[in-house]
Amino acid sequence: MSSTWDEPFSGRDRCEASGVTPDGADWLASAGTYPRSTLALWHERPDAPVVLPCGSVFDVISAPAVFGRRMLDRLWDEGPGSGPVAALRGRMLLFAAPGTAQRLPSLLEWEEWGAHGRRDSRTEAIPPLLCHGTGDAVTVPPLTPAATGTSTSATRWLAAPDTRHPWLPGPEILLWAAVRAARTAVRISIFPPADQDAKVYDVSRRR
């Protein structure tokens, strides 16, 4: 992860990041009330997750893990890329530009009803997205990956911040990714592989 995020990026080489760089840690800590205390804690315990407020430095959009992965696929394969991304307890946290948490729900609502005021099911397959902005806080994964099998092993960076000024997607970009991901989910459900979720029942036991 040598290039900066001042420009949008694409490509899967950003995925499965090993850890946060010092510049990335500075950026994360700047979101808190006491950045120096946060950095001091990380200096002593780089494997410790911390809780940071949203709204000033970043917002966070939380999606179910599978749907979040589909959003990332769309962002990386067809769009401008993503900002930092973390996995936390079965959900995917997409770090976004401040203000995104306030604007995205209304954009999703507008997209659902369409320009002519009628429901058109364009966002039917989008699960509820948790939008964390001003007044909210999120748990940020450790700077370095936790050892496998520990209580924090499910909390990790997928695309770790590596600059003091990472590029962050706004509400319009995340709306686009969510709609594209929903269309992908619909196609998968309509045309599943022949053996997907196949179940075999022993009907010989029926009486």
PDB file of C-alpha atoms in Angstrom:
ATOM      1  CA  MET A   1       0.000   0.000   0.000  1.00  0.00           C
ATOM      2  CA  SER A   2       2.610   2.489  -1.042  1.00  0.00           C
ATOM      3  CA  SER A   3       0.506   4.923  -3.089  1.00  0.00           C
ATOM      4  CA  THR A   4      -1.602   7.614  -1.406  1.00  0.00           C
ATOM      5  CA  TRP A   5      -5.352   7.858  -1.178  1.00  0.00           C
ATOM      6  CA  ASP A   6      -5.525  11.516  -2.152  1.00  0.00           C
ATOM      7  CA  GLU A   7      -6.862  10.099  -5.420  1.00  0.00           C
ATOM      8  CA  PRO A   8      -9.549   7.412  -5.738  1.00  0.00           C
ATOM      9  CA  PHE A   9      -8.084   3.966  -6.261  1.00  0.00           C
ATOM     10  CA  SER A  10      -9.209   0.729  -7.778  1.00  0.00           C
ATOM     11  CA  GLY A  11      -7.955  -2.838  -7.669  1.00  0.00           C
ATOM     12  CA  ARG A  12      -7.995  -5.641  -5.170  1.00  0.00           C
ATOM     13  CA  ASP A  13      -4.420  -5.025  -4.042  1.00  0.00           C
ATOM     14  CA  ARG A  14      -5.946  -2.791  -1.355  1.00  0.00           C
ATOM     15  CA  CYS A  15      -7.901  -5.671   0.124  1.00  0.00           C
ATOM     16  CA  GLU A  16      -6.794  -7.670   3.154  1.00  0.00           C
ATOM     17  CA  ALA A  17      -4.490  -4.939   4.467  1.00  0.00           C
ATOM     18  CA  SER A  18      -2.023  -6.020   7.126  1.00  0.00           C
ATOM     19  CA  GLY A  19      -2.160  -2.902   9.290  1.00  0.00           C
ATOM     20  CA  VAL A  20      -2.368   0.869   9.651  1.00  0.00           C
ATOM     21  CA  THR A  21       0.617   3.094   8.821  1.00  0.00           C
ATOM     22  CA  PRO A  22       1.752   5.866  11.223  1.00  0.00           C
ATOM     23  CA  ASP A  23       0.153   8.481   8.965  1.00  0.00           C
ATOM     24  CA  GLY A  24      -3.048   6.459   8.942  1.00  0.00           C
ATOM     25  CA  ALA A  25      -2.989   6.241  12.736  1.00  0.00           C
ATOM     26  CA  ASP A  26      -2.572  10.019  12.957  1.00  0.00           C
ATOM     27  CA  TRP A  27      -5.621  10.461  10.734  1.00  0.00           C
ATOM     28  CA  LEU A  28      -7.746   8.085  12.804  1.00  0.00           C
ATOM     29  CA  ALA A  29      -6.648   9.638  16.101  1.00  0.00           C
ATOM     30  CA  SER A  30      -7.509  13.127  14.836  1.00  0.00           C
ATOM     31  CA  ALA A  31     -11.197  12.156  14.988  1.00  0.00           C
ATOM     32  CA  GLY A  32     -11.058  11.844  18.769  1.00  0.00           C
ATOM     33  CA  THR A  33     -11.182  14.522  21.451  1.00  0.00           C
ATOM     34  CA  TYR A  34      -7.708  13.632  22.697  1.00  0.00           C
ATOM     35  CA  PRO A  35      -5.607  12.475  19.717  1.00  0.00           C
ATOM     36  CA  ARG A  36      -2.363  12.288  21.705  1.00  0.00           C
ATOM     37  CA  SER A  37      -3.926   9.987  24.287  1.00  0.00           C
ATOM     38  CA  THR A  38      -5.231   7.723  21.542  1.00  0.00           C
ATOM     39  CA  LEU A  39      -1.803   7.582  19.897  1.00  0.00           C
ATOM     40  CA  ALA A  40      -0.156   6.893  23.271  1.00  0.00           C
ATOM     41  CA  LEU A  41      -2.542   3.992  23.851  1.00  0.00           C
ATOM     42  CA  TRP A  42      -1.772   2.584  20.406  1.00  0.00           C
ATOM     43  CA  HIS A  43       1.962   3.002  21.032  1.00  0.00           C
ATOM     44  CA  GLU A  44       1.650   0.744  24.073  1.00  0.00           C
ATOM     45  CA  ARG A  45      -1.045  -1.554  22.703  1.00  0.00           C
ATOM     46  CA  PRO A  46      -1.205  -1.530  18.898  1.00  0.00           C
ATOM     47  CA  ASP A  47      -3.503  -4.565  19.079  1.00  0.00           C
ATOM     48  CA  ALA A  48      -6.191  -2.667  21.024  1.00  0.00           C
ATOM     49  CA  PRO A  49      -9.399  -1.511  19.315  1.00  0.00           C
ATOM     50  CA  VAL A  50     -10.682   1.938  20.281  1.00  0.00           C
ATOM     51  CA  VAL A  51     -13.954   3.839  19.995  1.00  0.00           C
ATOM     52  CA  LEU A  52     -13.820   7.035  17.915  1.00  0.00           C
ATOM     53  CA  PRO A  53     -16.509   9.628  17.185  1.00  0.00           C
ATOM     54  CA  CYS A  54     -17.893  10.142  13.692  1.00  0.00           C
ATOM     55  CA  GLY A  55     -18.968  13.326  11.972  1.00  0.00           C
ATOM     56  CA  SER A  56     -15.872  15.537  11.842  1.00  0.00           C
ATOM     57  CA  VAL A  57     -13.098  13.500  10.209  1.00  0.00           C
ATOM     58  CA  PHE A  58     -15.182  10.674   8.773  1.00  0.00           C
ATOM     59  CA  ASP A  59     -18.618   9.074   8.754  1.00  0.00           C
ATOM     60  CA  VAL A  60     -19.085   5.305   8.695  1.00  0.00           C
ATOM     61  CA  ILE A  61     -21.630   3.301   6.718  1.00  0.00           C
ATOM     62  CA  SER A  62     -22.149  -0.181   8.171  1.00  0.00           C
ATOM     63  CA  ALA A  63     -23.478  -2.961   5.940  1.00  0.00           C
ATOM     64  CA  PRO A  64     -23.985  -6.702   6.443  1.00  0.00           C
ATOM     65  CA  ALA A  65     -20.753  -8.469   5.525  1.00  0.00           C
ATOM     66  CA  VAL A  66     -21.936 -10.169   2.322  1.00  0.00           C
ATOM     67  CA  PHE A  67     -23.710  -7.105   0.961  1.00  0.00           C
ATOM     68  CA  GLY A  68     -20.788  -4.901   1.996  1.00  0.00           C
ATOM     69  CA  ARG A  69     -18.439  -7.127   0.029  1.00  0.00           C
ATOM     70  CA  ARG A  70     -20.662  -6.738  -3.025  1.00  0.00           C
ATOM     71  CA  MET A  71     -20.554  -2.967  -2.602  1.00  0.00           C
ATOM     72  CA  LEU A  72     -16.758  -3.099  -2.434  1.00  0.00           C
ATOM     73  CA  ASP A  73     -16.632  -5.270  -5.543  1.00  0.00           C
ATOM     74  CA  ARG A  74     -18.631  -2.634  -7.420  1.00  0.00           C
ATOM     75  CA  LEU A  75     -16.501   0.210  -6.069  1.00  0.00           C
ATOM     76  CA  TRP A  76     -13.233  -1.512  -6.931  1.00  0.00           C
ATOM     77  CA  ASP A  77     -14.211  -3.104 -10.247  1.00  0.00           C
ATOM     78  CA  GLU A  78     -16.470  -0.458 -11.799  1.00  0.00           C
ATOM     79  CA  GLY A  79     -16.188   2.683  -9.695  1.00  0.00           C
ATOM     80  CA  PRO A  80     -13.649   5.085  -8.168  1.00  0.00           C
ATOM     81  CA  GLY A  81     -12.569   2.773  -5.346  1.00  0.00           C
ATOM     82  CA  SER A  82     -13.186   3.094  -1.622  1.00  0.00           C
ATOM     83  CA  GLY A  83     -11.702   4.690   1.438  1.00  0.00           C
ATOM     84  CA  PRO A  84     -10.611   2.682   4.471  1.00  0.00           C
ATOM     85  CA  VAL A  85     -12.760  -0.378   5.154  1.00  0.00           C
ATOM     86  CA  ALA A  86     -12.981  -2.533   8.277  1.00  0.00           C
ATOM     87  CA  ALA A  87     -14.731  -5.764   9.240  1.00  0.00           C
ATOM     88  CA  LEU A  88     -16.414  -5.847  12.637  1.00  0.00           C
ATOM     89  CA  ARG A  89     -18.625  -8.607  14.078  1.00  0.00           C
ATOM     90  CA  GLY A  90     -20.205  -9.745  10.842  1.00  0.00           C
ATOM     91  CA  ARG A  91     -20.540  -6.268   9.355  1.00  0.00           C
ATOM     92  CA  MET A  92     -18.452  -4.170   7.011  1.00  0.00           C
ATOM     93  CA  LEU A  93     -17.607  -0.573   7.933  1.00  0.00           C
ATOM     94  CA  LEU A  94     -17.059   1.755   4.979  1.00  0.00           C
ATOM     95  CA  PHE A  95     -15.392   5.012   6.001  1.00  0.00           C
ATOM     96  CA  ALA A  96     -17.030   7.889   4.155  1.00  0.00           C
ATOM     97  CA  ALA A  97     -16.830  11.662   3.842  1.00  0.00           C
ATOM     98  CA  PRO A  98     -18.349  13.646   6.725  1.00  0.00           C
ATOM     99  CA  GLY A  99     -22.011  14.338   6.058  1.00  0.00           C
ATOM    100  CA  THR A 100     -22.598  11.057   4.243  1.00  0.00           C
ATOM    101  CA  ALA A 101     -24.521   9.517   7.155  1.00  0.00           C
ATOM    102  CA  GLN A 102     -27.039  12.350   7.059  1.00  0.00           C
ATOM    103  CA  ARG A 103     -27.476  12.458   3.279  1.00  0.00           C
ATOM    104  CA  LEU A 104     -27.384   8.778   2.248  1.00  0.00           C
ATOM    105  CA  PRO A 105     -30.727   7.697   3.838  1.00  0.00           C
ATOM    106  CA  SER A 106     -32.643  10.406   1.963  1.00  0.00           C
ATOM    107  CA  LEU A 107     -30.926   9.453  -1.297  1.00  0.00           C
ATOM    108  CA  LEU A 108     -31.886   5.814  -0.757  1.00  0.00           C
ATOM    109  CA  GLU A 109     -35.472   6.863  -0.051  1.00  0.00           C
ATOM    110  CA  TRP A 110     -35.589   8.970  -3.211  1.00  0.00           C
ATOM    111  CA  GLU A 111     -34.092   6.142  -5.253  1.00  0.00           C
ATOM    112  CA  GLU A 112     -36.688   3.719  -3.903  1.00  0.00           C
ATOM    113  CA  TRP A 113     -39.607   5.864  -5.007  1.00  0.00           C
ATOM    114  CA  GLY A 114     -38.045   7.200  -8.203  1.00  0.00           C
ATOM    115  CA  ALA A 115     -38.334  10.574  -9.848  1.00  0.00           C
ATOM    116  CA  HIS A 116     -42.085  10.205 -10.491  1.00  0.00           C
ATOM    117  CA  GLY A 117     -43.110   9.454  -6.916  1.00  0.00           C
ATOM    118  CA  ARG A 118     -43.796   5.768  -7.345  1.00  0.00           C
ATOM    119  CA  ARG A 119     -42.127   2.765  -5.775  1.00  0.00           C
ATOM    120  CA  ASP A 120     -39.997   1.052  -8.417  1.00  0.00           C
ATOM    121  CA  SER A 121     -38.075  -1.550  -6.349  1.00  0.00           C
ATOM    122  CA  ARG A 122     -34.629  -0.283  -7.357  1.00  0.00           C
ATOM    123  CA  THR A 123     -33.521  -0.517  -3.720  1.00  0.00           C
ATOM    124  CA  GLU A 124     -35.689  -3.467  -2.677  1.00  0.00           C
ATOM    125  CA  ALA A 125     -32.669  -5.759  -2.323  1.00  0.00           C
ATOM    126  CA  ILE A 126     -30.654  -3.267  -0.262  1.00  0.00           C
ATOM    127  CA  PRO A 127     -30.602  -4.325   3.413  1.00  0.00           C
ATOM    128  CA  PRO A 128     -30.843  -1.611   6.079  1.00  0.00           C
ATOM    129  CA  LEU A 129     -27.577   0.320   6.160  1.00  0.00           C
ATOM    130  CA  LEU A 130     -26.461   1.774   9.493  1.00  0.00           C
ATOM    131  CA  CYS A 131     -25.274   5.344   8.976  1.00  0.00           C
ATOM    132  CA  HIS A 132     -22.987   6.695  11.709  1.00  0.00           C
ATOM    133  CA  GLY A 133     -22.423  10.453  11.662  1.00  0.00           C
ATOM    134  CA  THR A 134     -22.379  13.385  14.066  1.00  0.00           C
ATOM    135  CA  GLY A 135     -23.219  12.219  17.580  1.00  0.00           C
ATOM    136  CA  ASP A 136     -22.301   8.592  16.859  1.00  0.00           C
ATOM    137  CA  ALA A 137     -19.149   6.592  17.537  1.00  0.00           C
ATOM    138  CA  VAL A 138     -17.714   3.391  16.117  1.00  0.00           C
ATOM    139  CA  THR A 139     -15.222   0.790  17.259  1.00  0.00           C
ATOM    140  CA  VAL A 140     -12.058   1.048  15.184  1.00  0.00           C
ATOM    141  CA  PRO A 141     -10.007  -2.137  14.686  1.00  0.00           C
ATOM    142  CA  PRO A 142      -6.477  -2.379  16.123  1.00  0.00           C
ATOM    143  CA  LEU A 143      -3.565  -0.908  14.200  1.00  0.00           C
ATOM    144  CA  THR A 144      -2.104  -4.367  13.792  1.00  0.00           C
ATOM    145  CA  PRO A 145      -4.038  -7.602  13.219  1.00  0.00           C
ATOM    146  CA  ALA A 146      -5.003  -9.492  16.363  1.00  0.00           C
ATOM    147  CA  ALA A 147      -3.813 -13.061  16.784  1.00  0.00           C
ATOM    148  CA  THR A 148      -6.153 -15.668  15.365  1.00  0.00           C
ATOM    149  CA  GLY A 149      -8.510 -17.019  17.966  1.00  0.00           C
ATOM    150  CA  THR A 150      -8.510 -13.923  20.189  1.00  0.00           C
ATOM    151  CA  SER A 151     -11.663 -11.964  21.007  1.00  0.00           C
ATOM    152  CA  THR A 152     -10.676  -9.226  18.522  1.00  0.00           C
ATOM    153  CA  SER A 153      -9.675 -11.501  15.656  1.00  0.00           C
ATOM    154  CA  ALA A 154     -13.007 -10.775  13.913  1.00  0.00           C
ATOM    155  CA  THR A 155     -12.220  -7.048  14.027  1.00  0.00           C
ATOM    156  CA  ARG A 156      -9.754  -6.158  11.299  1.00  0.00           C
ATOM    157  CA  TRP A 157      -8.908  -3.776   8.516  1.00  0.00           C
ATOM    158  CA  LEU A 158      -9.700  -4.821   4.960  1.00  0.00           C
ATOM    159  CA  ALA A 159      -8.303  -1.596   3.521  1.00  0.00           C
ATOM    160  CA  ALA A 160      -6.277   0.175   6.200  1.00  0.00           C
ATOM    161  CA  PRO A 161      -5.684   3.957   6.214  1.00  0.00           C
ATOM    162  CA  ASP A 162      -2.154   4.800   5.143  1.00  0.00           C
ATOM    163  CA  THR A 163      -2.150   8.599   4.750  1.00  0.00           C
ATOM    164  CA  ARG A 164      -3.126  11.684   6.739  1.00  0.00           C
ATOM    165  CA  HIS A 165      -5.638  12.639   4.055  1.00  0.00           C
ATOM    166  CA  PRO A 166      -7.321   9.495   2.694  1.00  0.00           C
ATOM    167  CA  TRP A 167      -9.840   9.807  -0.105  1.00  0.00           C
ATOM    168  CA  LEU A 168     -13.356   9.130   1.206  1.00  0.00           C
ATOM    169  CA  PRO A 169     -16.447   8.360  -0.891  1.00  0.00           C
ATOM    170  CA  GLY A 170     -19.483  10.590  -0.519  1.00  0.00           C
ATOM    171  CA  PRO A 171     -23.192   9.692  -0.368  1.00  0.00           C
ATOM    172  CA  GLU A 172     -23.743   9.662  -4.142  1.00  0.00           C
ATOM    173  CA  ILE A 173     -20.914   7.168  -4.698  1.00  0.00           C
ATOM    174  CA  LEU A 174     -22.130   4.863  -1.927  1.00  0.00           C
ATOM    175  CA  LEU A 175     -25.689   5.086  -3.254  1.00  0.00           C
ATOM    176  CA  TRP A 176     -24.408   4.006  -6.664  1.00  0.00           C
ATOM    177  CA  ALA A 177     -22.483   1.098  -5.112  1.00  0.00           C
ATOM    178  CA  ALA A 178     -25.470  -0.031  -3.034  1.00  0.00           C
ATOM    179  CA  VAL A 179     -27.826  -0.016  -6.026  1.00  0.00           C
ATOM    180  CA  ARG A 180     -25.306  -1.944  -8.152  1.00  0.00           C
ATOM    181  CA  ALA A 181     -24.738  -4.435  -5.320  1.00  0.00           C
ATOM    182  CA  ALA A 182     -28.500  -4.907  -4.960  1.00  0.00           C
ATOM    183  CA  ARG A 183     -28.848  -5.679  -8.659  1.00  0.00           C
ATOM    184  CA  THR A 184     -26.064  -8.244  -8.326  1.00  0.00           C
ATOM    185  CA  ALA A 185     -27.859  -9.839  -5.368  1.00  0.00           C
ATOM    186  CA  VAL A 186     -31.085 -10.068  -7.379  1.00  0.00           C
ATOM    187  CA  ARG A 187     -29.307 -11.724 -10.305  1.00  0.00           C
ATOM    188  CA  ILE A 188     -27.692 -14.245  -7.968  1.00  0.00           C
ATOM    189  CA  SER A 189     -31.030 -15.099  -6.334  1.00  0.00           C
ATOM    190  CA  ILE A 190     -32.817 -15.481  -9.680  1.00  0.00           C
ATOM    191  CA  PHE A 191     -30.095 -17.547 -11.337  1.00  0.00           C
ATOM    192  CA  PRO A 192     -28.370 -19.562  -8.570  1.00  0.00           C
ATOM    193  CA  PRO A 193     -25.946 -22.354  -9.411  1.00  0.00           C
ATOM    194  CA  ALA A 194     -27.651 -25.715  -9.675  1.00  0.00           C
ATOM    195  CA  ASP A 195     -26.194 -26.967  -6.400  1.00  0.00           C
ATOM    196  CA  GLN A 196     -26.505 -23.747  -4.384  1.00  0.00           C
ATOM    197  CA  ASP A 197     -28.008 -24.405  -0.941  1.00  0.00           C
ATOM    198  CA  ALA A 198     -29.107 -27.831  -2.133  1.00  0.00           C
ATOM    199  CA  LYS A 199     -30.617 -30.031   0.584  1.00  0.00           C
ATOM    200  CA  VAL A 200     -30.958 -33.807   0.499  1.00  0.00           C
ATOM    201  CA  TYR A 201     -33.797 -35.367   2.488  1.00  0.00           C
ATOM    202  CA  ASP A 202     -34.087 -39.030   3.420  1.00  0.00           C
ATOM    203  CA  VAL A 203     -37.663 -39.649   2.268  1.00  0.00           C
ATOM    204  CA  SER A 204     -37.347 -43.397   3.031  1.00  0.00           C
ATOM    205  CA  ARG A 205     -38.044 -42.561   6.692  1.00  0.00           C
ATOM    206  CA  ARG A 206     -41.409 -41.026   5.928  1.00  0.00           C
ATOM    207  CA  ARG A 207     -44.402 -43.011   7.071  1.00  0.00           C
TER     208      ARG A 207
END
